[in-house]
XYZ file of C-alpha atoms in Angstrom:
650
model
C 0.000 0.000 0.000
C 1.773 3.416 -1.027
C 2.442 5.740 2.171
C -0.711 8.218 2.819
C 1.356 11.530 2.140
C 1.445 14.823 0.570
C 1.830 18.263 0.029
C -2.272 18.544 1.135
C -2.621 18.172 4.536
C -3.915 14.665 5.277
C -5.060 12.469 8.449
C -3.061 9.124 8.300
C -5.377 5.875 8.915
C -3.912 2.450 7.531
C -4.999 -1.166 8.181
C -2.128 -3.760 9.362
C -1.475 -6.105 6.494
C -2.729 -8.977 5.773
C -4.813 -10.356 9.388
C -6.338 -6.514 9.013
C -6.091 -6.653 12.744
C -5.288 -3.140 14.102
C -6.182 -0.016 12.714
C -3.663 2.975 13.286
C -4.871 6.765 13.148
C -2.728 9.621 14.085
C -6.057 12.077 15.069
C -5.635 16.062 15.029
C -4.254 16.140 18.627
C -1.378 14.218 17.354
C -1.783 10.891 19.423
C -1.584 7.759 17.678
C -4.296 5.287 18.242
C -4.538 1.670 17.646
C -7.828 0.123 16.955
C -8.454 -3.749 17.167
C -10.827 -4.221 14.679
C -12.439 -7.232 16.024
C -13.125 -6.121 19.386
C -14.141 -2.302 18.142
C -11.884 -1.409 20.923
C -8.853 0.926 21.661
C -6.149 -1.231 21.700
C -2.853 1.054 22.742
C -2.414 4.698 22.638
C 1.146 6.646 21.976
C 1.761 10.146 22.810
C 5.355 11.398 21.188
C 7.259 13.894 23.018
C 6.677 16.313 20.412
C 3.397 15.593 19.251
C 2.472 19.516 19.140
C 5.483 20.380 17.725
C 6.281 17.962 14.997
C 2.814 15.966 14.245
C 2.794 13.056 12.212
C 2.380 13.314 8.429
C 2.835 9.727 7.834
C 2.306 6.125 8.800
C 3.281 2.640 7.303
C 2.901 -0.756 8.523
C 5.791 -3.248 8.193
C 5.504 -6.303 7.359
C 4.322 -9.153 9.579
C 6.750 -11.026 11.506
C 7.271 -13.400 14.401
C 7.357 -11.757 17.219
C 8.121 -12.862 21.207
C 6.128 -11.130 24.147
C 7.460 -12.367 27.153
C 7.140 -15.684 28.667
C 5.270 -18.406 27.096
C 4.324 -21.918 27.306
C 6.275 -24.708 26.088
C 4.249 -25.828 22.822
C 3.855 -29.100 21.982
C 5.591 -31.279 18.683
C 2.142 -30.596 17.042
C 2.014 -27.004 17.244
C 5.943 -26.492 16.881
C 6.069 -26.053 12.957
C 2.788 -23.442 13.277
C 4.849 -20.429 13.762
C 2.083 -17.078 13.791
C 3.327 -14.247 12.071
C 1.689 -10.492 13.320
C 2.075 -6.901 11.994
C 4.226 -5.214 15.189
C 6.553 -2.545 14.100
C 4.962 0.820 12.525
C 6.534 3.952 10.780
C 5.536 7.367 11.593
C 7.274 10.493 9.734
C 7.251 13.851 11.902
C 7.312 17.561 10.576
C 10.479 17.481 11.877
C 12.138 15.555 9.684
C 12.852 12.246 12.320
C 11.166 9.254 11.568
C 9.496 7.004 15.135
C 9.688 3.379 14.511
C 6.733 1.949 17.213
C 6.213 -1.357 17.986
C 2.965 -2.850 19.070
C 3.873 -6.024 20.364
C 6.080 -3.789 23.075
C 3.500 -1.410 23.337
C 6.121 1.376 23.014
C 8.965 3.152 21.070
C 11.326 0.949 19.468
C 13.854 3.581 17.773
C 14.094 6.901 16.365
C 15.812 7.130 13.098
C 16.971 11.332 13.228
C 19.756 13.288 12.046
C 19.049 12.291 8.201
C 16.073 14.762 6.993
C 16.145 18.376 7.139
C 12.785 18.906 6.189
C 9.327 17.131 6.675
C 9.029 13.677 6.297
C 6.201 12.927 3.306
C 6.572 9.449 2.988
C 7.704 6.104 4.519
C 7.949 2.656 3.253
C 9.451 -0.664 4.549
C 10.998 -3.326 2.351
C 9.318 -6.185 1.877
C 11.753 -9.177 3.108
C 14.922 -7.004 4.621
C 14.472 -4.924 7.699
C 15.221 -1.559 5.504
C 12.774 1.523 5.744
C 12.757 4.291 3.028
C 11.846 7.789 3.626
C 10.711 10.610 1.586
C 11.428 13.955 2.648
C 10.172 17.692 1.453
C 14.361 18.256 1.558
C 14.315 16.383 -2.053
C 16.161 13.334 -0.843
C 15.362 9.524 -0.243
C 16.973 7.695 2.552
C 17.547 4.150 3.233
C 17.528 3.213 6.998
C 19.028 0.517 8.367
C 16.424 -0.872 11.483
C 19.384 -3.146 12.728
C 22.052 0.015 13.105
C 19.230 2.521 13.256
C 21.050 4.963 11.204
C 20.793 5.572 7.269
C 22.346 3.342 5.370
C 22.200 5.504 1.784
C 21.336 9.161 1.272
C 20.385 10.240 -2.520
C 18.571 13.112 -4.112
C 15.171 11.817 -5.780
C 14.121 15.207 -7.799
C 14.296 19.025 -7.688
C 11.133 19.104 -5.671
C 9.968 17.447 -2.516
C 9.402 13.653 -3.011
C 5.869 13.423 -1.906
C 5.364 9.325 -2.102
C 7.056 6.402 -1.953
C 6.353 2.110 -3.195
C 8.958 -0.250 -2.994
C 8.033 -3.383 -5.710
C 7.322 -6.750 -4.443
C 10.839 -8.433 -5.020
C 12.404 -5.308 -3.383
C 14.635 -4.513 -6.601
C 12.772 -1.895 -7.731
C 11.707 1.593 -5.695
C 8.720 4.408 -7.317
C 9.009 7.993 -6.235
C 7.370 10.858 -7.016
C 7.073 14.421 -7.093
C 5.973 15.867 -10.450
C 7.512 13.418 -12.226
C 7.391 9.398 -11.238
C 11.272 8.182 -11.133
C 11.877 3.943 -10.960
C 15.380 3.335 -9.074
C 17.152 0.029 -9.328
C 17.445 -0.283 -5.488
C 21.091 -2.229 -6.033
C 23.156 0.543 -7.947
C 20.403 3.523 -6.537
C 20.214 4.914 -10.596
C 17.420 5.467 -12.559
C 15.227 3.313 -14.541
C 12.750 5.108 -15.976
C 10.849 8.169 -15.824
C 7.347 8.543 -16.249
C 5.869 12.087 -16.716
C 1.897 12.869 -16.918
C 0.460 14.689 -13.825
C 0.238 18.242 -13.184
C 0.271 18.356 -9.589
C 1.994 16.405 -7.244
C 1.574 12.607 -7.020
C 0.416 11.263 -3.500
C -0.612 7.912 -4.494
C 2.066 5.066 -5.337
C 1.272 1.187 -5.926
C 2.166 -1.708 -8.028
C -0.444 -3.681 -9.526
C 1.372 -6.677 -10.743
C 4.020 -9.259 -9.159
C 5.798 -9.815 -12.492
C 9.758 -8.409 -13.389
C 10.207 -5.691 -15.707
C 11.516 -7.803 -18.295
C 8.440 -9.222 -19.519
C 6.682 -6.380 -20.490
C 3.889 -7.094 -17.802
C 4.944 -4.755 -14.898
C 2.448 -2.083 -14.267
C 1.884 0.376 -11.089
C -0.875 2.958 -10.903
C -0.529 6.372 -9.748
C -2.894 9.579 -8.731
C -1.894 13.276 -7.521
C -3.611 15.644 -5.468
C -6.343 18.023 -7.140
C -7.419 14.869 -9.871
C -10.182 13.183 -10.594
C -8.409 9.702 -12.098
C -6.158 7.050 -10.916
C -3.267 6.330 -14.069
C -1.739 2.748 -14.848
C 1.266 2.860 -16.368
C 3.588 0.347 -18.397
C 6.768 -0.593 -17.985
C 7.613 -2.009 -21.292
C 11.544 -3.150 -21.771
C 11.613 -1.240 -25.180
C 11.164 1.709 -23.278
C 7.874 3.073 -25.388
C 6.306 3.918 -22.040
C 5.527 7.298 -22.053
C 2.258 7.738 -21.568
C -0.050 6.094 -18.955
C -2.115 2.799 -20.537
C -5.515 3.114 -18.156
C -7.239 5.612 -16.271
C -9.629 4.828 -13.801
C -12.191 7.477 -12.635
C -13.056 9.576 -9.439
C -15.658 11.522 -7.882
C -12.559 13.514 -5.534
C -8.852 13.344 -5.294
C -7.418 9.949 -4.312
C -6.704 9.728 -0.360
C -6.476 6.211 0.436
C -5.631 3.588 -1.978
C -5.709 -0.417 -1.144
C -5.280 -2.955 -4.250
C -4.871 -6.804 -4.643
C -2.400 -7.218 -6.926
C -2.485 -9.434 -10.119
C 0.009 -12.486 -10.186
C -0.439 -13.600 -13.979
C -2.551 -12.150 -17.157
C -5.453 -14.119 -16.437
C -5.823 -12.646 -12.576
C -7.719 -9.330 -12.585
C -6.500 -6.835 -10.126
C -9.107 -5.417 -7.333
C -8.770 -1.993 -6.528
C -10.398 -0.224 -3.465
C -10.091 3.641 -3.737
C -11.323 6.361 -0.904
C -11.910 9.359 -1.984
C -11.615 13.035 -0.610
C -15.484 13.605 -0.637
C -16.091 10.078 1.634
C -17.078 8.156 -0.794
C -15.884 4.330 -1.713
C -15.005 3.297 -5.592
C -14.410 -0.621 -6.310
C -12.614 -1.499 -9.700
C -12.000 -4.856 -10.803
C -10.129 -4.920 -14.403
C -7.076 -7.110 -16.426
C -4.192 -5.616 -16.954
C -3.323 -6.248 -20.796
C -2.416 -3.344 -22.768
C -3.910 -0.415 -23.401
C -7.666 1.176 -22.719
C -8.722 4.188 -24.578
C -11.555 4.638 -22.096
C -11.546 6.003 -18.869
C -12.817 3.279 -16.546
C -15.711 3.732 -14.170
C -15.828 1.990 -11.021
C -17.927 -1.413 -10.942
C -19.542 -0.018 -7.744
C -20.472 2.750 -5.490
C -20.108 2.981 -1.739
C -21.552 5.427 0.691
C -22.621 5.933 4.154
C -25.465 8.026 5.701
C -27.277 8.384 9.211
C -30.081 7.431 10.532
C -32.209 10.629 10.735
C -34.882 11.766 8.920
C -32.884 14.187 6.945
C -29.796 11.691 6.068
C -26.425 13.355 6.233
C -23.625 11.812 4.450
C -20.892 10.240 6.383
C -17.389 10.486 5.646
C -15.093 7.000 5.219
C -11.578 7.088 6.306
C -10.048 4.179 4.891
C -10.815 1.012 3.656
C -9.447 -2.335 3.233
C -10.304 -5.218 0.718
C -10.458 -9.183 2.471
C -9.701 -12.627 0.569
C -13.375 -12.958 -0.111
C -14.280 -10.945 -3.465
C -17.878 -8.937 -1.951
C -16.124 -8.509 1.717
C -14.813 -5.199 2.257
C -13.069 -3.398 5.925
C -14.474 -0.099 6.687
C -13.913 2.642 8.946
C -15.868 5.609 9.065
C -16.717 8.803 11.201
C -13.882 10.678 12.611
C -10.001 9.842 13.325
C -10.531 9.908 17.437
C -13.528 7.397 17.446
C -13.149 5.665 13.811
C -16.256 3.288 13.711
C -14.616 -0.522 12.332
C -17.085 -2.566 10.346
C -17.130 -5.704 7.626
C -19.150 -5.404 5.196
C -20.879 -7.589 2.426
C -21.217 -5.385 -0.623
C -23.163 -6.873 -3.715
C -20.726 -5.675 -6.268
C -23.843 -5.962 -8.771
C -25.726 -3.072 -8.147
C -23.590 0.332 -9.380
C -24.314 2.392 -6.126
C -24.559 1.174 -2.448
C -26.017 3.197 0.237
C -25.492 2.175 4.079
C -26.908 3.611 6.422
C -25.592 3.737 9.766
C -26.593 4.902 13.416
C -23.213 6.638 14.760
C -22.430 8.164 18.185
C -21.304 10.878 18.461
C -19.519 10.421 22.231
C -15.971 10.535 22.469
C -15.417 8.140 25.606
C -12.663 6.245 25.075
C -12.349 2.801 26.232
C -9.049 0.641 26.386
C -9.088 -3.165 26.960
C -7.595 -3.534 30.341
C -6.480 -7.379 28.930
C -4.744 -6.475 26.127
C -3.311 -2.918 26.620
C 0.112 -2.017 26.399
C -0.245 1.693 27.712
C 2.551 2.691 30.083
C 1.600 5.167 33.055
C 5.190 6.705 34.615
C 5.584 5.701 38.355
C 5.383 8.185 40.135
C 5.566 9.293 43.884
C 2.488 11.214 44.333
C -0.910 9.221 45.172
C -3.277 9.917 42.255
C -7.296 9.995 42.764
C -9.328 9.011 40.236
C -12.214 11.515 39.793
C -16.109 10.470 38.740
C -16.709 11.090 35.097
C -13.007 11.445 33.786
C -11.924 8.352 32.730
C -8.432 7.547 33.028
C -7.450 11.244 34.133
C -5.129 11.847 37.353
C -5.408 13.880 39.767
C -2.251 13.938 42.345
C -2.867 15.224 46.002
C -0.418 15.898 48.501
C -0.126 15.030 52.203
C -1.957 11.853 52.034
C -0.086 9.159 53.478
C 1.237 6.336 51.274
C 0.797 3.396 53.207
C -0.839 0.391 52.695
C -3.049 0.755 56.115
C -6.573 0.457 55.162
C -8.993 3.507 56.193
C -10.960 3.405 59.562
C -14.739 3.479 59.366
C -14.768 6.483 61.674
C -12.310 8.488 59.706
C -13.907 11.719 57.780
C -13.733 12.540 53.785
C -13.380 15.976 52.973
C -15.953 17.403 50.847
C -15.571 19.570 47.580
C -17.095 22.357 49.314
C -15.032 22.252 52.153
C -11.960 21.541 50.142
C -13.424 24.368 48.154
C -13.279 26.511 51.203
C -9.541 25.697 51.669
C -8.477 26.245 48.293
C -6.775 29.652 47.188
C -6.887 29.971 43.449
C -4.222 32.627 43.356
C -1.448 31.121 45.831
C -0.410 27.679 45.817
C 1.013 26.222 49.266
C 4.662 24.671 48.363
C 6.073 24.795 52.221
C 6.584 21.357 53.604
C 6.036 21.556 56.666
C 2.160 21.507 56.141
C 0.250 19.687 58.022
C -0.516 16.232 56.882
C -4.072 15.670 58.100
C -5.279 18.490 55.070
C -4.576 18.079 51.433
C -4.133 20.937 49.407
C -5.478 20.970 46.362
C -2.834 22.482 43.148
C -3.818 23.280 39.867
C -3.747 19.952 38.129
C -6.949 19.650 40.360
C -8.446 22.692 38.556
C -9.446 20.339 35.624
C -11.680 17.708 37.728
C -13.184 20.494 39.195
C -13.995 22.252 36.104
C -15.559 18.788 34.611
C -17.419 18.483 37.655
C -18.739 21.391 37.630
C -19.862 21.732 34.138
C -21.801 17.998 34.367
C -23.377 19.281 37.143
C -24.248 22.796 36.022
C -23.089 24.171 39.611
C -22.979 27.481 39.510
C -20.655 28.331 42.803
C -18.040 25.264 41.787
C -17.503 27.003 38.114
C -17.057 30.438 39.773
C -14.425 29.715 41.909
C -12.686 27.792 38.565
C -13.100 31.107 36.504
C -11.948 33.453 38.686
C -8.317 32.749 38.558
C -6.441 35.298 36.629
C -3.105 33.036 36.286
C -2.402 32.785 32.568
C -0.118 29.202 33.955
C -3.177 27.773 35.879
C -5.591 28.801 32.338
C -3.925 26.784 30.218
C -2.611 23.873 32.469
C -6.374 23.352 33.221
C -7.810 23.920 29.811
C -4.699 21.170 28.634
C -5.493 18.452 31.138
C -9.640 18.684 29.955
C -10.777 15.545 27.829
C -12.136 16.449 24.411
C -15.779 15.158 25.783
C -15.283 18.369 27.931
C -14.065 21.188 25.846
C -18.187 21.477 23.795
C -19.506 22.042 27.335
C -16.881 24.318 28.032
C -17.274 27.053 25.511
C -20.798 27.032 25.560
C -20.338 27.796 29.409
C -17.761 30.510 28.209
C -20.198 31.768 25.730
C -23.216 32.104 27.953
C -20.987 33.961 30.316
C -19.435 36.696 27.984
C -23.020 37.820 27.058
C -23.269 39.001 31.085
C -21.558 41.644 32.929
C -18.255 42.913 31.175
C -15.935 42.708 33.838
C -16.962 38.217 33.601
C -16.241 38.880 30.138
C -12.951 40.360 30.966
C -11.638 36.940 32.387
C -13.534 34.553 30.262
C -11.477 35.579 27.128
C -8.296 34.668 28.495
C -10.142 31.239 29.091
C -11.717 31.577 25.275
C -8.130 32.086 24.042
C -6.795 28.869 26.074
C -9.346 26.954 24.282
C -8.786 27.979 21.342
C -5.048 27.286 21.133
C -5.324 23.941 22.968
C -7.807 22.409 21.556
C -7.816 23.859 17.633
C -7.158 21.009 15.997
C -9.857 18.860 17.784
C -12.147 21.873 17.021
C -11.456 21.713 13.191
C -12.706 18.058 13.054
C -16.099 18.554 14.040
C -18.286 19.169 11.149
C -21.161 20.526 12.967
C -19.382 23.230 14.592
C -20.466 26.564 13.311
C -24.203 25.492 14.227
C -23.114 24.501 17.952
C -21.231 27.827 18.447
C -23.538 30.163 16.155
C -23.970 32.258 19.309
C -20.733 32.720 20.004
C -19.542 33.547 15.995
C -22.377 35.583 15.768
C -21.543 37.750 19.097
C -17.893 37.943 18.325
C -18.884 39.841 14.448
C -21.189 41.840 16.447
C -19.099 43.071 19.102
C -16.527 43.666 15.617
C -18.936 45.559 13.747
C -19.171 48.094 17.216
C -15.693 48.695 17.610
C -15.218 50.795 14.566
C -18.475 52.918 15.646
C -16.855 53.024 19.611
C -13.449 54.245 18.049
C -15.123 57.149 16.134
C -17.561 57.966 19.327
C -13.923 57.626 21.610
C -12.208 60.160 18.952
C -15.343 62.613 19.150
C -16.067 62.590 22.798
C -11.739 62.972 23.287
C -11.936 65.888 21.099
C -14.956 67.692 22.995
C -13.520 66.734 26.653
C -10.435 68.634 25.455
C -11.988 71.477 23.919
C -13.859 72.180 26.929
C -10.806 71.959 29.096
C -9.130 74.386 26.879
C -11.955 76.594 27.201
C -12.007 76.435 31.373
C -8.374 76.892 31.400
C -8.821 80.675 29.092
C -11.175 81.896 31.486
C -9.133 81.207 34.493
C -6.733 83.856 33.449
C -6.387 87.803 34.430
C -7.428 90.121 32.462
C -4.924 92.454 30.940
C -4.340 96.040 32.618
C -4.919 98.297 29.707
C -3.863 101.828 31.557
C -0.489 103.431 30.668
C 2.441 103.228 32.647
C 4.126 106.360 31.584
C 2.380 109.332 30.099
C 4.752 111.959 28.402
C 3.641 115.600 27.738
C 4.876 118.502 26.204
C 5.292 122.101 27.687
C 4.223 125.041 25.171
C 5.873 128.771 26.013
C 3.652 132.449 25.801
C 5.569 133.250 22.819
C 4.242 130.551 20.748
C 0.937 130.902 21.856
C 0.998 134.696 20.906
C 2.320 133.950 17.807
C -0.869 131.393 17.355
C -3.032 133.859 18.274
C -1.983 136.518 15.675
C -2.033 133.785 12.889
C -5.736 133.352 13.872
C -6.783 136.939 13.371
C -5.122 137.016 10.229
C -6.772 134.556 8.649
C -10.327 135.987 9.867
C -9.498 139.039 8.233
C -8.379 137.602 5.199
C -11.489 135.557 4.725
C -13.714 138.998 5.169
C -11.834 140.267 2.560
C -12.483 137.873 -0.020
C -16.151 137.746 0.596
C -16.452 141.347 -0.164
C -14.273 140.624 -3.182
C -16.284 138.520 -4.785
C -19.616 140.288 -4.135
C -18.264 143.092 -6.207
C -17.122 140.681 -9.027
C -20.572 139.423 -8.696
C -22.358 143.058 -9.110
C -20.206 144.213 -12.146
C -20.988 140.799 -14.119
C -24.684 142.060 -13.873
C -23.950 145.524 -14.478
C -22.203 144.490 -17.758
C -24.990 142.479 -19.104
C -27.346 145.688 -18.186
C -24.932 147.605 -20.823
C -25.195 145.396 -22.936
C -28.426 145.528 -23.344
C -28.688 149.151 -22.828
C -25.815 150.786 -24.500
C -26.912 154.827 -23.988
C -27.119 154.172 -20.459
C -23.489 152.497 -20.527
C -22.468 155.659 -22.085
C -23.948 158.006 -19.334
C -22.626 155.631 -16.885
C -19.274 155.755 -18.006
C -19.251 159.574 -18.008
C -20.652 159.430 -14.746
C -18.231 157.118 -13.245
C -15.166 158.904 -15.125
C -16.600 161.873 -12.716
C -17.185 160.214 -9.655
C -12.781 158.712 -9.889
C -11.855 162.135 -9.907
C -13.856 163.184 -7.604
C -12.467 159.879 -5.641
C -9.006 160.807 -5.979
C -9.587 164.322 -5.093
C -11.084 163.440 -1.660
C -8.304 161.060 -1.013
C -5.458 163.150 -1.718
């Protein structure tokens, strides 16, 4: 089966070989799970130390192998040849460019192959008889790890771009990668053997479809990239005509998880199990000889629906094809609680609908008889609180021995350890008295459970007032998913109250939020459970920009009218002179004024009279002319009169 990787961002979920026991799935929170498919149980569970940091992008199963756990029984002759064979060691890659090698059968880490990628790991695959692993990486290069040594046995560069998938052929002589082109390496001298060239984005899907050598012109391998609708065959012909692919089979989505039967001999068909990107299943069944000039359709249809009265689709993660022809391994819902079913599908009819009642609870449940989970030792006594399974809570200041309690001997209850508790200082002095225990802040999370199954009001208060940005997000870390729904609806119903509450309940929003993302992302459903809180968050948006402007307008008022009390405080301004100068006039000049004065008076007098007489003799002149004999006497007369004048003034 060709590694589950890509450039796209993809949930890894792959069936063990052959048996189909286990089921692994690396969920959004970065765990990896192991499902036993006939018990529908949890079978182990693997945190990595860096899980946050450097998720996994990739898982393979090796193949099976014999494998001892422990001390056993001496068998008898009859059962001596019967040696079982089980799928135990798995490949993760990380983000960060390491590669964890887990092993089932332990129930823990086996190795770490590091210090041979600098960039993501895309793809893994394990050889099919030698203990060798091969890695893809987005760095360009392909390694070879050794699982005896643990380190890398050969280091190569595959292509210019990141090699995105990985299949290593049946007889382990030949290895396909891919990144926009497909390159076939002869695994002995590490060259290339051909190169195949025909899809536009970058290929995610590797697999041979035949068993046969290269030589006999009936080697073919399949192939499908991210963002297409069709799954290519290809050719490997020893004249090297192989250019372009030879069969396409078609799609409904992008290819995400490819299983396939191969085809031992020309008159074997190959069976071909696809899972698409949308959820839906697509079962081919064709013969490999030559060419098709038709795209092939699948020979039937698989999808899955609920219960309700308006059916909503389901989505299927993976899927796995069994010995028997019509029997197909499913596994559907979500990667934390994948639902694991067999299935009889009557490859006759084109579609298939199932429909199928799923719950929606996330409780996890582990076998107790067949679990390999580890818990650390450790040397605080750890209480197991009602409703969490499997979570810890460590007290202090309890004794440790093995003495049984006395019947007369007192519990303390949550309220009164309530009462003792103080949310903002933790006691680490150790001389405290033994008979108490003090709660710390691990115990903030069974509390917080507690108190939102029971809907107490008091118990949740004395949770959310803590202002510690430490004690937020150690609390909101140690919640189980089945917990965090609750929570933000309890966080949402208290940011529409007073806004001081809503003052502390965002620093708990944000803790959520950054915890718990991933988790978030998966449900499908969640806009509609937290409608109230997206549609009070764009709300409170849209009023900021209208606050700001009212902020900037009432600013500018309070300052004006500061301005305009701070004018009026001051004096007004003393407007009389200082110093007044004057000067002092003497008699003489005022005599002097005084005779200019009477002058002029006199002088106007004058020129009055002056111009009366001009007046008088224009009118005696027109008068003469009118009357010339009188101007004559006139002018005797007045010749008379001057002499007479001059006589009297001499």
């Amino acid at each position: 089966m060709a590694a589950d990787a890509g450039s796209t961002p993809l949930l890894p979920c792959v069936f063990s070989p052959k048996s189909q026991q286990y089921l692994a799935v690396c969920a959004q929170d970065g765990r990896l799970r192991i499902w036993n498919t006939d018990s529908k149980t949890l079978y182990q569970e693997y945190v990595p130390s860096a899980h946050l940091s450097a998720t996994c992008t990739c898982i393979s199963w090796g193949p099976c192998r014999t494998v001892k756990e422990g001390p056993t029984r001496k068998k008898r002759k009859s059962e001596a040849g019967h040696v079982e064979e089980k799928s135990d060691l798995l490949a993760m890659g990380t983000a960060a460019g390491t590669v964890l090698i887990y092993s089932a059968a332990k129930g823990a880490l086996h190795c770490t192959l590091d210090e041979g990628h600098t960039g993501a790991v895309n793809c893994v695959q394990w050889h099919p008889t030698e203990s060798l692993l091969y890695s893809g990486s987005h760095d360009t290069n392909i390694i070879e790890w050794d699982l005896q040594t643990g380190k890398a046995r050969s280091k190569w560069k595959a292509d210019r771009g990141a090699v995105t998938s990985l299949c290593v052929s049946h007889d382990g002589k030949l290895l396909l990668s891919a990144a926009h082109v497909i390159k076939m390496w002869d695994l002995e001298t590490k060259e290339v053997y051909r190169t195949f060239t025909g899809h536009s984005s970058a290929v995610t899907t590797l697999c041979f479809a035949t068993t046969r050598p290269p030589d006999s012109n009936s080697l073919y391998f399949l192939s499908g990239a991210a963002h297409d609708r069709l799954l290519s065959v290809w050719q490997v012909r020893q004249d090297g005509k192989d250019k372009n692919s030879v069969v396409s089979f078609t799609l409904t989505d992008e290819p995400r998880h490819v299983d396939l039967v191969p085809s031992n001999s020309k008159e074997e068909a190959v069976r071909l199990a696809v899972v698409c990107k949308d959820g839906q299943l697509h079962l081919f069944e064709h013969f490999l000889n030559g060419p098709c000039k038709k795209p092939l359709s699948p020979s039937c249809t698989v999808q899955m629906s609920d219960t309700k009265d308006s059916p909503a689709p389901i989505p299927l993660l993976t899927a796995a094809l069994a010995a028997n022809i019509q029997t197909v391994l499913l596994a559907y819902g979500n990667h934390l609680q994948p639902v694991m079913e067999r299935v009889e599908i009557n490859t006759s009819e084109r579609h298939v609908c199932l429909s199928r009642d799923v719950q929606t609870s996330l409780s996890l449940s582990i076998e107790s008889t067949v679990s390999k989970v580890k818990t650390p030792v450790t040397s605080r006594s750890s209480v197991l609180a009602p409703g969490l399974p499997g979570h810890q809570a460590p007290v202090r200041g309890a004794s440790q021995g093995s003495e049984k309690r006395k019947k007369d001997s007192k519990e303390i209850s949550i309220a009164e350890r309530l009462g003792e508790m103080d949310l903002s200082v933790v006691s680490t002095e150790k001389g405290a008295p033994k008979g108490k225990a003090s709660l710390q802040t691990d115990n903030f999370a069974v509390l917080l459970v507690q108190g939102l199954e029971s809907k107490d009001a008091s118990l949740l208060n004395k949770v959310f007032q803590t202002r510690k940005e430490n004690v937020i997000k150690k609390t909101v870390a140690q919640l189980p998913l089945a917990a965090v729904l609750p929570l933000l609806e309890e966080i949402t119903n208290r940011l529409q109250g007073h806004p001081f509450a809503a003052i502390l309940m965002v620093r708990w929003l944000k803790a959520v939020i950054m915890q718990h993302s991933s988790y978030l992302a998966s449900l499908p459903d969640l806009v509609t459970q937290l409608g109230v809180l997206y549609h009070m968050i764009e709300s409170r948006v849209k009023m900021f920009h209208k606050l700001t402007k009212l902020h900037g307008k009432l600013y500018l008022l309070s300052t004006q009218v500061a301005t305009c009390g701070s004018s009026k405080a001051v004096t007004e301004v003393d407007q009389t002179a200082k110093l007044v100068y004057e000067e002092e006039s003497s008699d003489e000049d005022d005599a002097s004024g005084d005779e200019g004065l009477l002058d002029d008076d006199s002088n106007w007098e004058e020129d009055e009279v002056v111009d009366e007489a001009m007046e008088e003799n224009e009118e005696q002149d027109d008068e003469d002319d009118r009357n010339p004999e009188r101007t004559e006497s006139k002018a005797n007369g007045e010749e008379d009169m001057e002499h007479e004048n001059e006589s009297e003034e001499e």
